[in-house]
CSV table of C-alpha atoms and ligand atoms in Angstrom, one decimal:
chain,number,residue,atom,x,y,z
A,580,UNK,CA,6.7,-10.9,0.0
A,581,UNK,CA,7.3,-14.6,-0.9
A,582,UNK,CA,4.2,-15.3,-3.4
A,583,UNK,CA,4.6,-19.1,-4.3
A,584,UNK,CA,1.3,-20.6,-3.6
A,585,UNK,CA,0.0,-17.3,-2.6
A,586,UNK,CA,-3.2,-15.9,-4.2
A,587,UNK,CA,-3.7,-12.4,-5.9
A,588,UNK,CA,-6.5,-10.0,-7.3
A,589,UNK,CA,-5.4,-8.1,-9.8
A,590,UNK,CA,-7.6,-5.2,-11.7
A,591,UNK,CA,-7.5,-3.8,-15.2
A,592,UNK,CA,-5.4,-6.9,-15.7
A,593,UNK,CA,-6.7,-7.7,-19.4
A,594,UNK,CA,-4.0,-6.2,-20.8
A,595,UNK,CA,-1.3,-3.1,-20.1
A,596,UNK,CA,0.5,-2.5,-16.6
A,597,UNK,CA,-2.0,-5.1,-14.6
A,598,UNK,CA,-2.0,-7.7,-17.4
A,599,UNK,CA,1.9,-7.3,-17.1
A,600,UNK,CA,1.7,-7.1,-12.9
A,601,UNK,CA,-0.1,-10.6,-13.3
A,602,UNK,CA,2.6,-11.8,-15.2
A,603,UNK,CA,5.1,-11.1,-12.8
A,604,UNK,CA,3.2,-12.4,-9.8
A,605,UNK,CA,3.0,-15.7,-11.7
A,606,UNK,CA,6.2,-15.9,-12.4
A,607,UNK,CA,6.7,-15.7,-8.9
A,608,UNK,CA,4.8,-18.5,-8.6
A,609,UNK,CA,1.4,-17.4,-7.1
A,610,UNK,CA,-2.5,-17.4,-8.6
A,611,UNK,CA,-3.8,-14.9,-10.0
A,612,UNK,CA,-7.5,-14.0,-10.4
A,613,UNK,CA,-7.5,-11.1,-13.7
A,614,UNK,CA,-10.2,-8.9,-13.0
A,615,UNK,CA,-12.1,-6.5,-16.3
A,616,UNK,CA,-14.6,-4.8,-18.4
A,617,UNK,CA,-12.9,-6.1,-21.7
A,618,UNK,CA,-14.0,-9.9,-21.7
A,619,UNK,CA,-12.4,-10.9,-25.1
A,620,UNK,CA,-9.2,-9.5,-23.9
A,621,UNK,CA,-8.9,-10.6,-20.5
A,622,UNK,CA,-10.4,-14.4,-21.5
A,623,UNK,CA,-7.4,-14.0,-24.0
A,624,UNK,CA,-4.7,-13.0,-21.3
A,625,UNK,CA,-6.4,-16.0,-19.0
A,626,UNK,CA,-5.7,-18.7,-22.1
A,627,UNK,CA,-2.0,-17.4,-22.2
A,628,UNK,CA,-1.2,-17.5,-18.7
A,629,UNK,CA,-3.1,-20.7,-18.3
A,630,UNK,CA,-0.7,-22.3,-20.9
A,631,UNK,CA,2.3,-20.5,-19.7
A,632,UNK,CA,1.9,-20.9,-16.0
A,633,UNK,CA,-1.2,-23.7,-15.6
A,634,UNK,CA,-4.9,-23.7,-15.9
A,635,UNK,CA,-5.0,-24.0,-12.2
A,636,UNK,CA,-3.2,-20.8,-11.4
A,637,UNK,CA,-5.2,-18.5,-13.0
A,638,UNK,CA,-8.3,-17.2,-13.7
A,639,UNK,CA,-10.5,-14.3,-15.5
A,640,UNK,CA,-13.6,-12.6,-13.7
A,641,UNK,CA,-15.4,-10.1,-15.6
A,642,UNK,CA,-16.1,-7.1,-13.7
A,643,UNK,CA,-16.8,-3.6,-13.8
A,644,UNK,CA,-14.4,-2.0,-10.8
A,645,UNK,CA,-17.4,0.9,-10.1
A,646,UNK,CA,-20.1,-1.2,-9.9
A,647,UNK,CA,-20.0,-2.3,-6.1
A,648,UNK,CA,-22.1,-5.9,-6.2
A,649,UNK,CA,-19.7,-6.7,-8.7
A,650,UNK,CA,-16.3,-5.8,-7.0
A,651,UNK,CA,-17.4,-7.4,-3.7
A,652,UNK,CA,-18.8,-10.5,-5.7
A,653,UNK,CA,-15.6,-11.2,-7.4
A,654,UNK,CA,-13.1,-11.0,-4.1
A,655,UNK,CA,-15.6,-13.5,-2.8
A,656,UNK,CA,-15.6,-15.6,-6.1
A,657,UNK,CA,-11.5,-15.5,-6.3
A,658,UNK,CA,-11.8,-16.3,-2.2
A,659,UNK,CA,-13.7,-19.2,-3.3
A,660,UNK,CA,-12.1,-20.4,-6.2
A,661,UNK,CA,-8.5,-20.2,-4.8
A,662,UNK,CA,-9.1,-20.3,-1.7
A,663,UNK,CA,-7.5,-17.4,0.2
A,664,UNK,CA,-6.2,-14.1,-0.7
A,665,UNK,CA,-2.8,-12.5,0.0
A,666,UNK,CA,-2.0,-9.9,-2.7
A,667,UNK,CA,-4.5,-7.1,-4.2
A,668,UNK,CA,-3.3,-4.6,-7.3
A,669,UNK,CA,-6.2,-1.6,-7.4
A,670,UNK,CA,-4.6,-1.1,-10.9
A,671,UNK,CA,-7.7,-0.2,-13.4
A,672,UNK,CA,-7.7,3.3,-14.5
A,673,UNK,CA,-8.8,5.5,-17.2
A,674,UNK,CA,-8.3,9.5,-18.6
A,675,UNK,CA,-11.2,10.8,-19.3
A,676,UNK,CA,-11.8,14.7,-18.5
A,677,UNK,CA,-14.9,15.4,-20.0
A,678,UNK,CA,-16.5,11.6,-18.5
A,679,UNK,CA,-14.9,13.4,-15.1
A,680,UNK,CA,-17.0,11.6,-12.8
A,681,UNK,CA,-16.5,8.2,-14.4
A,682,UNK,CA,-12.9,8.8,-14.0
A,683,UNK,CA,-13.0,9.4,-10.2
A,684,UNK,CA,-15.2,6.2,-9.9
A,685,UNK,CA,-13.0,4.5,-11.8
A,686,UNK,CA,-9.6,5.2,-10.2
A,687,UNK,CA,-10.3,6.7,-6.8
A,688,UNK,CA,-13.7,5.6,-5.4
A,689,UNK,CA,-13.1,1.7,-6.6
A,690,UNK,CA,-9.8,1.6,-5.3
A,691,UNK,CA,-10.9,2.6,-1.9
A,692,UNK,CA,-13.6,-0.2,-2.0
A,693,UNK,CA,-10.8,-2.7,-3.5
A,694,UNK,CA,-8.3,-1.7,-0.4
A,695,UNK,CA,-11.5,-2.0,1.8
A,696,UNK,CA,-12.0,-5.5,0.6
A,697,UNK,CA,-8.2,-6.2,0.8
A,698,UNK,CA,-8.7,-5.9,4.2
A,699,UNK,CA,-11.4,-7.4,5.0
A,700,UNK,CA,-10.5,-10.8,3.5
A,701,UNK,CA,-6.6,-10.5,4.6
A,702,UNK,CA,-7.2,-8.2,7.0
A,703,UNK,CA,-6.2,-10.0,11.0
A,704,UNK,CA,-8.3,-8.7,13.0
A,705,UNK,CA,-10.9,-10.4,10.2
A,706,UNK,CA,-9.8,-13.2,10.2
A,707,UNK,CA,-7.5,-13.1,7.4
A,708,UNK,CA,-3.4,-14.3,7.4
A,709,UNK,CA,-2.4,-10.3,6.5
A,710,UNK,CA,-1.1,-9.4,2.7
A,711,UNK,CA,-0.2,-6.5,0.7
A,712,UNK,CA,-2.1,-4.3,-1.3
A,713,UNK,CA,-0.3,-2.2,-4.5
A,714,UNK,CA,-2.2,0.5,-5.9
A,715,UNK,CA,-1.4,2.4,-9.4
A,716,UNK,CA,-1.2,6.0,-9.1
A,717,UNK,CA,1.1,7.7,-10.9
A,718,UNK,CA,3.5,10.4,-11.4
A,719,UNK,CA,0.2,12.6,-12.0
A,720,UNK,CA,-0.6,12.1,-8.5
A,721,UNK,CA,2.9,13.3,-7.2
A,722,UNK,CA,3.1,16.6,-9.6
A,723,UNK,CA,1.4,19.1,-11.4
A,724,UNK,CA,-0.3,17.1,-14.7
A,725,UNK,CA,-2.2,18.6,-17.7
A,726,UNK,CA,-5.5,16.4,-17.0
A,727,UNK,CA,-6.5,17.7,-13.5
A,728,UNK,CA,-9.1,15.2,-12.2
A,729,UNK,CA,-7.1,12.2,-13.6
A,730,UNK,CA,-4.1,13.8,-11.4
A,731,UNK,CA,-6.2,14.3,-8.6
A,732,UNK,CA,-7.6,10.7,-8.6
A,733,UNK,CA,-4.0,9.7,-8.9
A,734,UNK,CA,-3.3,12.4,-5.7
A,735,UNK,CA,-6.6,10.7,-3.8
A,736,UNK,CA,-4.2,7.5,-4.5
A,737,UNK,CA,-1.2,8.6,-2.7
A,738,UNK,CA,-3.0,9.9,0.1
A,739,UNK,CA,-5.0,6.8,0.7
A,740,UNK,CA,-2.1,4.4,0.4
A,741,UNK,CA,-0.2,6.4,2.7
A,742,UNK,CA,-2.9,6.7,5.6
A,743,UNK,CA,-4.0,3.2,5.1
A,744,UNK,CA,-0.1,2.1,5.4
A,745,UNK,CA,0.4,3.6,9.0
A,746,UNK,CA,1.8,1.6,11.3
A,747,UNK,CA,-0.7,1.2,13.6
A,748,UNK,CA,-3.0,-0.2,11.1
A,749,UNK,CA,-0.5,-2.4,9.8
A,750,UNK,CA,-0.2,-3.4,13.8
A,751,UNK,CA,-3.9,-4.5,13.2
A,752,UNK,CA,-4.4,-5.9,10.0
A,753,UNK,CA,-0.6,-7.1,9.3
A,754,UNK,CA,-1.7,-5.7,5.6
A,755,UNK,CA,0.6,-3.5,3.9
A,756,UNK,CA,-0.5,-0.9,1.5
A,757,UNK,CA,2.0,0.7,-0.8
A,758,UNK,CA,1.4,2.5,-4.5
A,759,UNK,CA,2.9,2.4,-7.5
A,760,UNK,CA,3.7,6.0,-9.4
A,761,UNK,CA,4.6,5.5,-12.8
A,762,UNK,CA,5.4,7.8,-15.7
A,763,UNK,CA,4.7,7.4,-19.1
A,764,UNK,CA,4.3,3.7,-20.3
A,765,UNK,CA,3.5,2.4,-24.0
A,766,UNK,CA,-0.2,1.2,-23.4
A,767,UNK,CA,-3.4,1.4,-24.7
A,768,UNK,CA,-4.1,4.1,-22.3
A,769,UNK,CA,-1.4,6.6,-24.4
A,770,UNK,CA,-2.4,5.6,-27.7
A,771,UNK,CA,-6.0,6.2,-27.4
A,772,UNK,CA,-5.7,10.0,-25.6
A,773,UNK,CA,-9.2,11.0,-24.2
A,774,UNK,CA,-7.6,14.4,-23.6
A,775,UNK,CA,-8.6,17.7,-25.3
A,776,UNK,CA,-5.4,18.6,-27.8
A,777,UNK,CA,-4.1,21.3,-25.6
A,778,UNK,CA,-3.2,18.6,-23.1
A,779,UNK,CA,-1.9,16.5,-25.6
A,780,UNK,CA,0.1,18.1,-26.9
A,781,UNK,CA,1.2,19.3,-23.5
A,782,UNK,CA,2.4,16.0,-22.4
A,783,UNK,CA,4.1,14.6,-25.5
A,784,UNK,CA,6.0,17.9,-24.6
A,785,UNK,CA,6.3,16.3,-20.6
A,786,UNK,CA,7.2,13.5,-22.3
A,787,UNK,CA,10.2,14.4,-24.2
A,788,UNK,CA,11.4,16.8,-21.6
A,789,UNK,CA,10.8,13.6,-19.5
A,790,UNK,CA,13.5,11.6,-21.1
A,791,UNK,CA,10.9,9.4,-23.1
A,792,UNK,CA,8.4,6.3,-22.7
A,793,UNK,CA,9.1,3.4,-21.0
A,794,UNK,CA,7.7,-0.1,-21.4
A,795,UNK,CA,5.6,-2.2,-19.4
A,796,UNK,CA,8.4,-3.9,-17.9
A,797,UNK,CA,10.0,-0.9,-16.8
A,798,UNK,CA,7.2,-0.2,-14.5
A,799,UNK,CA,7.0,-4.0,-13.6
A,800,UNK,CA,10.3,-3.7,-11.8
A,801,UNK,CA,9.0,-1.3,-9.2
A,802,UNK,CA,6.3,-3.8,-8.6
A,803,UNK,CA,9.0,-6.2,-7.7
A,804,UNK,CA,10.4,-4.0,-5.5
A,805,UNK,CA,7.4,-3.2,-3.6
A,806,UNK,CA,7.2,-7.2,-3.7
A,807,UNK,CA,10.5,-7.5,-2.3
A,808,UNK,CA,11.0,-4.9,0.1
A,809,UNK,CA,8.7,-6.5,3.3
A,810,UNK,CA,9.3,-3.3,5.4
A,811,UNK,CA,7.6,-0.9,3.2
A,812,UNK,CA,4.2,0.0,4.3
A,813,UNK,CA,2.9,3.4,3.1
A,814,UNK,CA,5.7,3.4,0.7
A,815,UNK,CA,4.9,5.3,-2.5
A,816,UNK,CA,7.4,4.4,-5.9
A,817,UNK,CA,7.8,6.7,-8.5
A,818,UNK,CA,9.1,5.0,-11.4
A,819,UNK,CA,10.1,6.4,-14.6
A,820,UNK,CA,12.9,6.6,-17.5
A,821,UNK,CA,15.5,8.3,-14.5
A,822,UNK,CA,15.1,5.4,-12.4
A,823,UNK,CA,12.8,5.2,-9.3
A,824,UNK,CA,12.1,6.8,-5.7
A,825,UNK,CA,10.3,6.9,-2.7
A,826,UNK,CA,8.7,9.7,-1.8
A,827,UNK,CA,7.1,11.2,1.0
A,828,UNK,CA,9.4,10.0,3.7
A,829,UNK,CA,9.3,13.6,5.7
A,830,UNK,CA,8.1,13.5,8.9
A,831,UNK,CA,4.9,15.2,9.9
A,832,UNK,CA,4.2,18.2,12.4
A,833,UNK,CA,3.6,15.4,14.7
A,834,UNK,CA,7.0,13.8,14.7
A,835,UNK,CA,8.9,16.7,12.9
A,836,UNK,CA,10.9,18.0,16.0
A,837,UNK,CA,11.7,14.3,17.4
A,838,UNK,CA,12.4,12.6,14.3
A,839,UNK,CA,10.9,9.2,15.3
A,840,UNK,CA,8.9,7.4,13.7
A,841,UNK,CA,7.0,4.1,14.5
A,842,UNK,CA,8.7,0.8,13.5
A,843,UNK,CA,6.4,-1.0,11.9
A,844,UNK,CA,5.3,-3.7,14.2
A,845,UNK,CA,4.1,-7.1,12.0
A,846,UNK,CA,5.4,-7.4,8.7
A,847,UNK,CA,3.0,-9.5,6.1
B,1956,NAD,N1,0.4,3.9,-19.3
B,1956,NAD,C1,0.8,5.0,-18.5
B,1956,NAD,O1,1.5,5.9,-19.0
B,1956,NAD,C2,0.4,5.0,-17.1
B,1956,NAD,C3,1.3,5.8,-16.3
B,1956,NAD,C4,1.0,5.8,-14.9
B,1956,NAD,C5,-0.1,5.2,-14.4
B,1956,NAD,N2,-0.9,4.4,-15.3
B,1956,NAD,C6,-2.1,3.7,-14.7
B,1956,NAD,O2,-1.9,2.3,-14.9
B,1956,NAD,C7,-3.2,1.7,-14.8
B,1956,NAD,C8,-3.3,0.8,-16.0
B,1956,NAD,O3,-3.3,1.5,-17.2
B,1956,NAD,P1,-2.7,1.1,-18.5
B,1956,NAD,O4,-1.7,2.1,-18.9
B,1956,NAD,O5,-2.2,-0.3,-18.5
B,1956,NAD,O6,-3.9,1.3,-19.5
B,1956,NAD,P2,-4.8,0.2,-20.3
B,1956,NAD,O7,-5.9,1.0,-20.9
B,1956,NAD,O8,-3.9,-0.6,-21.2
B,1956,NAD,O9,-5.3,-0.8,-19.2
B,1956,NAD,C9,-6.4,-0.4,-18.3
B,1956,NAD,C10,-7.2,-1.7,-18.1
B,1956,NAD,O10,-8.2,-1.3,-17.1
B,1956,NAD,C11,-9.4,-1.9,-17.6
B,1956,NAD,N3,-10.5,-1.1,-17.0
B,1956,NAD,C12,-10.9,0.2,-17.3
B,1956,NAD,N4,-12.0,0.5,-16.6
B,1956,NAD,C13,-12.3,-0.6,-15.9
B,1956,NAD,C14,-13.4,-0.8,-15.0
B,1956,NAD,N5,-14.4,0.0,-14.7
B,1956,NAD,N6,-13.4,-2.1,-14.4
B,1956,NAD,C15,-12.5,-3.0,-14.6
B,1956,NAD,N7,-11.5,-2.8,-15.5
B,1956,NAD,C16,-11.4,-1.6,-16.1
B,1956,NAD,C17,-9.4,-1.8,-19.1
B,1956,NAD,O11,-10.3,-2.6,-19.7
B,1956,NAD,C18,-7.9,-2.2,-19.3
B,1956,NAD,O12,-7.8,-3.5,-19.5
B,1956,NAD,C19,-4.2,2.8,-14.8
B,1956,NAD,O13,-4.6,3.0,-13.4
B,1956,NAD,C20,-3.4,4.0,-15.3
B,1956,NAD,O14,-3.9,5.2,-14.8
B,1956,NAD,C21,-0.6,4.3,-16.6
B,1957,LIG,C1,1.9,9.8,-16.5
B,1957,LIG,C2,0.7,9.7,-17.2
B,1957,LIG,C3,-0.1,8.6,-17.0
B,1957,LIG,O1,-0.5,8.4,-15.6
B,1957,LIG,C4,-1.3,8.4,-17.8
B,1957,LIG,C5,-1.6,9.0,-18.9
B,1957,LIG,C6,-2.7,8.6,-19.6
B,1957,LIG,C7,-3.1,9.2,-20.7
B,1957,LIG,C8,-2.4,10.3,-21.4
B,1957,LIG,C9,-2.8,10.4,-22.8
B,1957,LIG,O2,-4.1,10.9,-22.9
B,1957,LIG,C10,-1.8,11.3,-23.5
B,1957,LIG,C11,-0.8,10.7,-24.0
B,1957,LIG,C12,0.2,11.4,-24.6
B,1957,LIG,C13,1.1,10.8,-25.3
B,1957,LIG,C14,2.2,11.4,-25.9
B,1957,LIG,C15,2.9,10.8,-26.8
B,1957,LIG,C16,2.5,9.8,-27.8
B,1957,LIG,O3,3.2,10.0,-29.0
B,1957,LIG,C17,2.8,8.4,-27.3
B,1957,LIG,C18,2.1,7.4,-28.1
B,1957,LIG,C19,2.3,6.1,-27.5
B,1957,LIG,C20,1.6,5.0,-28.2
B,1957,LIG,O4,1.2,5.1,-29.4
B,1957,LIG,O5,1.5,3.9,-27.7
């Protein structure tokens, strides 16, 4: 997708993975409206960017992703402010086992109300010119993970993207939906665990076995490959220290014994 003097929503983008996203979608020459809870922080991130990239390019919205006025109030605000919308990343997330509801709302019920929005303000058949929507799962959501409600929000994640990326939606909305699966990244979200210690100390064991951390850049280069790769719709990237990979490309019962599969039919 060619951003320059496109327009993007990006959640949880105070700091970590979507504060790095943003970067990257700047740099690429679109605006960016930063979307959080943590005000101080994401005001902070705004002030950078606005001296790095211009004041006009980007702007911070404070908003809780769960609460639904909210969410809906600030895709109209960044509608308004930048005047279209081509590029949403569903990127907030949290662990929290024992706050178990909280974590669904936060990364599976919002997400499904931020890809509803996506389309509805990009969406063709609204209106809209067609976009792309990135979502952050992770690899939790492709394999067995120690914290079982964070990895099945991440699982709710893949499945959404994937149904919401067939074709014939895409033939529709001309939106794209595609998720992002990374492993473990140096964030905020590692270094405060809100994990008992048996799952802990679990995953620094993944971890090692894993090959180690990586950094917020790491995982910033499979965003630039979901940016760059136009005919991926559905598309889900796992991205860790081994490198990264699609997955899910098997055909279903449906289209198993023919081996087509539907070219997509507008590309955003
Ligand atoms: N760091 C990792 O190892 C890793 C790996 C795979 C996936 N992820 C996912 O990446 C995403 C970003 O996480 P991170 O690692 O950057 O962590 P982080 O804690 O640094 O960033 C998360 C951001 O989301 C914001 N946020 C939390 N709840 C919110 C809400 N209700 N409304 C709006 N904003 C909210 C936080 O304020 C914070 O700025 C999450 O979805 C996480 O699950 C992280
Ligand atoms: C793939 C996992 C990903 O989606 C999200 C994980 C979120 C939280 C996990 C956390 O509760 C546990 C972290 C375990 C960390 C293990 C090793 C630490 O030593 C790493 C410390 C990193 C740091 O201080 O920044």
């Amino acid at each position: 997708m060619q951003l320059s003097g496109k327009v993007a929503l990006v959640t949880g983008a105070a700091q970590g993975l979507g504060k790095g996203c943003a970067e990257a979608i700047l740099e690429r020459g679109a605006k960016v409206a930063l979307l959080d809870t943590n005000e101080s922080a994401g005001q902070e991130t705004a002030a950078d960017f606005a001296l790095k990239y211009g004041a006009d390019r980007c702007t911070f919205i404070l908003c809780d992703v769960t609460a639904k006025d909210q969410l809906e109030g600030a895709f109209q605000k960044v509608v308004d402010h930048f005047g279209g919308l081509d590029l949403v990343v569903n990127n907030a997330g949290i662990l929290n086992e024992v706050q178990w509801e909280k974590c669904i709302d936060v990364n599976l019920v919002s997400v499904v109300r931020g890809c509803h929005l996506g389309l509805r303000y990009m969406g063709k058949q609204n209106g809209g010119n067609g976009g792309l929507i990135i979502n952050m799962s992770s690899v939790a959501g492709l394999y067995a993970f120690p914290s079982p409600v964070y990895a099945t929000t991440k699982a709710g994640v893949v499945g959404l993207t994937r149904s919401l990326g067939m074709d014939y939606k895409l033939g529709r909305d001309c939106v794209r939906v595609n998720a992002l699966c990374p492993s473990f990244t140096t964030t905020a979200i590692l270094a405060d665990p809100e994990v008992p210690e048996d799952q802990y100390q679990h995953m620094k064991d993944m971890l090692e076995r894993g090959g180690g951390l990586m950094q917020i850049p790491d995982v910033v280069k499979g965003l630039a490959k979901l940016l760059d790769e136009d005919d991926k719709n559905g598309a889900v990237l796992e991205v860790t220290v081994q490198g990264m990979k699609y997955h899910g490309d098997e055909s279903g019962p449906w289209d198993r014994e023919s081996g087509t599969h539907q070219p997509n039919l507008c590309i955003a």
